[in-house]
Amino acid sequence: MLNKQLKLESDLKWENIKILDAYTEEEKQAIYHFRYQIHIKEMNRIIPSTDHFRKVIIDELDSWSQLAYAKLSDGRIIGTVRATFGKASDFPTELARTFQLNRFQNFNPNSKNICFGTKMMVDPLYRKTPVFFRLLARCYEFLREHNIQFNLSGCNPYLLPMYEQLGYQSFAAGFQDPGYGFVVPILLMPEDIEHLIAIRSPYLRIAKKYTNSTAARDWYLTNFPEASRFPVNLFTSDQARWDFVTQHVGDPLSGLDVLVNLNEAEAKGLLRIATPVECRQDSEFIRQGDVCNELNLLIAGKMRITDQTGYVHYAKAGNAFGTVGLFAQTHHQFDATAVTDCEILTISRFSFEKLQRSWPEIGTKLRLNQYKEVK
């Protein structure tokens, strides 16, 4: 099976794939249908803006957004991304409130300096190919062509490590987005060349073609003092993460249930790839049916867990909670709502797969605990 998958990925790499901008109505309708295939057919999401009769997903931002898509030589779409440009006042009120767009607008009140990037998706057969980055690279080019200072978006916690490697960073507590699960607001400042260099972002090659200024970055650090609560994982040392967890639960080896069978080196390796996420009181962190590609560890606060029968119990600091998606994509079988403000560490399946190459025994040890600790 593994050899077959490797051969498939090798074959796909040589496909004649084009990245195109969508101009015609025919192109746009094909993109809306592709969204339906990914979110509804593959992921079983319940998206409010879905038209099941036409089998498309379309919303109010599509009428004034720039769309890009990846196409095979036979015309089949295998990926897409959307960029929406404007001032804070141009965006829907709820969207502007959730992502604090009015605060960003203060950088230059008269400029359309905000982009909202959404609807990024790739056919499952091409997710381990360069298609994902090529689409996002085109989106980055959109930002530079429109002189955008702030590119805002959102992602599920398990995708944060991937977006951080591109140059994005979280800047606020997450929220439950109907159909998409718990979403963390993320920010990219396209001209922040120093940050792109520091993380070795793939965008750097494109950024160097333009004039770059630190003005937006300097303004952000001054006007968003809470940004320090959301450090980029790539800049967090093993010891700093260990100390962070220790402050909340004491000795991680005894304070985190899921580490019970690991030695200190293995535990530090696992915590190194864990991403801190904030969930505010009364916010839903997990809904039954949400796509699951992660393991969640509660390190501060209290969560109310409800199973499919309606039975309720509570997770406290130190507990793993929710369904385990470290070994394969699945769907959550529980609801989880924050009783208090909560700090969570999310371990992404994709980061975990890389870790297992160096520490294959970690997976075995965690499997032993999977059904005992995660209820």
PDB file of N, CA, C and O in Angstrom, residues 240-264:
ATOM      1  N   ALA A 240      11.187  26.192  26.609  1.00  0.00           N
ATOM      2  CA  ALA A 240      10.148  27.205  26.827  1.00  0.00           C
ATOM      3  C   ALA A 240       8.763  26.572  26.814  1.00  0.00           C
ATOM      4  O   ALA A 240       7.902  26.921  27.633  1.00  0.00           O
ATOM      5  N   ARG A 241       8.528  25.612  25.904  1.00  0.00           N
ATOM      6  CA  ARG A 241       7.237  24.938  25.864  1.00  0.00           C
ATOM      7  C   ARG A 241       7.050  24.079  27.124  1.00  0.00           C
ATOM      8  O   ARG A 241       5.967  24.041  27.709  1.00  0.00           O
ATOM      9  N   TRP A 242       8.123  23.407  27.549  1.00  0.00           N
ATOM     10  CA  TRP A 242       8.069  22.579  28.761  1.00  0.00           C
ATOM     11  C   TRP A 242       7.720  23.455  29.961  1.00  0.00           C
ATOM     12  O   TRP A 242       6.874  23.099  30.785  1.00  0.00           O
ATOM     13  N   ASP A 243       8.370  24.627  30.050  1.00  0.00           N
ATOM     14  CA  ASP A 243       8.107  25.549  31.157  1.00  0.00           C
ATOM     15  C   ASP A 243       6.682  26.090  31.101  1.00  0.00           C
ATOM     16  O   ASP A 243       6.032  26.268  32.145  1.00  0.00           O
ATOM     17  N   PHE A 244       6.196  26.342  29.889  1.00  0.00           N
ATOM     18  CA  PHE A 244       4.831  26.840  29.705  1.00  0.00           C
ATOM     19  C   PHE A 244       3.816  25.833  30.251  1.00  0.00           C
ATOM     20  O   PHE A 244       2.882  26.191  30.977  1.00  0.00           O
ATOM     21  N   VAL A 245       3.996  24.578  29.919  1.00  0.00           N
ATOM     22  CA  VAL A 245       3.087  23.536  30.399  1.00  0.00           C
ATOM     23  C   VAL A 245       3.238  23.360  31.911  1.00  0.00           C
ATOM     24  O   VAL A 245       2.241  23.200  32.632  1.00  0.00           O
ATOM     25  N   THR A 246       4.475  23.413  32.392  1.00  0.00           N
ATOM     26  CA  THR A 246       4.724  23.253  33.826  1.00  0.00           C
ATOM     27  C   THR A 246       4.000  24.322  34.643  1.00  0.00           C
ATOM     28  O   THR A 246       3.473  24.042  35.729  1.00  0.00           O
ATOM     29  N   GLN A 247       3.935  25.535  34.133  1.00  0.00           N
ATOM     30  CA  GLN A 247       3.248  26.618  34.834  1.00  0.00           C
ATOM     31  C   GLN A 247       1.772  26.306  35.042  1.00  0.00           C
ATOM     32  O   GLN A 247       1.152  26.773  35.996  1.00  0.00           O
ATOM     33  N   HIS A 248       1.203  25.519  34.145  1.00  0.00           N
ATOM     34  CA  HIS A 248      -0.230  25.225  34.202  1.00  0.00           C
ATOM     35  C   HIS A 248      -0.564  23.928  34.941  1.00  0.00           C
ATOM     36  O   HIS A 248      -1.546  23.876  35.680  1.00  0.00           O
ATOM     37  N   VAL A 249       0.227  22.867  34.700  1.00  0.00           N
ATOM     38  CA  VAL A 249      -0.157  21.553  35.243  1.00  0.00           C
ATOM     39  C   VAL A 249       0.916  20.932  36.116  1.00  0.00           C
ATOM     40  O   VAL A 249       0.771  19.777  36.542  1.00  0.00           O
ATOM     41  N   GLY A 250       1.995  21.661  36.393  1.00  0.00           N
ATOM     42  CA  GLY A 250       3.087  21.057  37.141  1.00  0.00           C
ATOM     43  C   GLY A 250       3.954  20.216  36.212  1.00  0.00           C
ATOM     44  O   GLY A 250       4.020  20.462  35.005  1.00  0.00           O
ATOM     45  N   ASP A 251       4.618  19.219  36.756  1.00  0.00           N
ATOM     46  CA  ASP A 251       5.474  18.341  35.955  1.00  0.00           C
ATOM     47  C   ASP A 251       4.646  17.726  34.825  1.00  0.00           C
ATOM     48  O   ASP A 251       3.696  16.980  35.079  1.00  0.00           O
ATOM     49  N   PRO A 252       4.989  18.029  33.550  1.00  0.00           N
ATOM     50  CA  PRO A 252       4.187  17.509  32.436  1.00  0.00           C
ATOM     51  C   PRO A 252       4.037  15.989  32.430  1.00  0.00           C
ATOM     52  O   PRO A 252       2.994  15.465  32.038  1.00  0.00           O
ATOM     53  N   LEU A 253       5.067  15.264  32.860  1.00  0.00           N
ATOM     54  CA  LEU A 253       5.005  13.804  32.815  1.00  0.00           C
ATOM     55  C   LEU A 253       3.934  13.240  33.734  1.00  0.00           C
ATOM     56  O   LEU A 253       3.334  12.199  33.445  1.00  0.00           O
ATOM     57  N   SER A 254       3.671  13.934  34.831  1.00  0.00           N
ATOM     58  CA  SER A 254       2.619  13.486  35.738  1.00  0.00           C
ATOM     59  C   SER A 254       1.360  14.329  35.618  1.00  0.00           C
ATOM     60  O   SER A 254       0.270  13.882  35.982  1.00  0.00           O
ATOM     61  N   GLY A 255       1.504  15.535  35.082  1.00  0.00           N
ATOM     62  CA  GLY A 255       0.361  16.444  35.004  1.00  0.00           C
ATOM     63  C   GLY A 255      -0.483  16.300  33.755  1.00  0.00           C
ATOM     64  O   GLY A 255      -1.649  16.690  33.739  1.00  0.00           O
ATOM     65  N   LEU A 256       0.068  15.729  32.682  1.00  0.00           N
ATOM     66  CA  LEU A 256      -0.681  15.493  31.443  1.00  0.00           C
ATOM     67  C   LEU A 256      -0.924  14.001  31.288  1.00  0.00           C
ATOM     68  O   LEU A 256       0.024  13.215  31.151  1.00  0.00           O
ATOM     69  N   ASP A 257      -2.185  13.594  31.315  1.00  0.00           N
ATOM     70  CA  ASP A 257      -2.534  12.173  31.250  1.00  0.00           C
ATOM     71  C   ASP A 257      -1.894  11.454  30.073  1.00  0.00           C
ATOM     72  O   ASP A 257      -1.438  10.318  30.185  1.00  0.00           O
ATOM     73  N   VAL A 258      -1.874  12.124  28.930  1.00  0.00           N
ATOM     74  CA  VAL A 258      -1.471  11.448  27.700  1.00  0.00           C
ATOM     75  C   VAL A 258       0.021  11.118  27.678  1.00  0.00           C
ATOM     76  O   VAL A 258       0.467  10.289  26.886  1.00  0.00           O
ATOM     77  N   LEU A 259       0.828  11.740  28.565  1.00  0.00           N
ATOM     78  CA  LEU A 259       2.266  11.502  28.582  1.00  0.00           C
ATOM     79  C   LEU A 259       2.678  10.383  29.520  1.00  0.00           C
ATOM     80  O   LEU A 259       3.867  10.127  29.698  1.00  0.00           O
ATOM     81  N   VAL A 260       1.719   9.705  30.124  1.00  0.00           N
ATOM     82  CA  VAL A 260       2.004   8.774  31.210  1.00  0.00           C
ATOM     83  C   VAL A 260       3.015   7.688  30.848  1.00  0.00           C
ATOM     84  O   VAL A 260       3.806   7.268  31.685  1.00  0.00           O
ATOM     85  N   ASN A 261       3.036   7.235  29.605  1.00  0.00           N
ATOM     86  CA  ASN A 261       3.957   6.157  29.210  1.00  0.00           C
ATOM     87  C   ASN A 261       5.214   6.667  28.517  1.00  0.00           C
ATOM     88  O   ASN A 261       6.042   5.863  28.087  1.00  0.00           O
ATOM     89  N   LEU A 262       5.380   7.983  28.400  1.00  0.00           N
ATOM     90  CA  LEU A 262       6.522   8.533  27.675  1.00  0.00           C
ATOM     91  C   LEU A 262       7.642   8.916  28.628  1.00  0.00           C
ATOM     92  O   LEU A 262       7.404   9.314  29.763  1.00  0.00           O
ATOM     93  N   ASN A 263       8.886   8.848  28.129  1.00  0.00           N
ATOM     94  CA  ASN A 263       9.996   9.391  28.895  1.00  0.00           C
ATOM     95  C   ASN A 263      10.107  10.886  28.601  1.00  0.00           C
ATOM     96  O   ASN A 263       9.384  11.421  27.754  1.00  0.00           O
ATOM     97  N   GLU A 264      11.013  11.560  29.295  1.00  0.00           N
ATOM     98  CA  GLU A 264      11.071  13.021  29.166  1.00  0.00           C
ATOM     99  C   GLU A 264      11.429  13.461  27.751  1.00  0.00           C
ATOM    100  O   GLU A 264      10.859  14.424  27.234  1.00  0.00           O
TER     101      GLU A 264
END
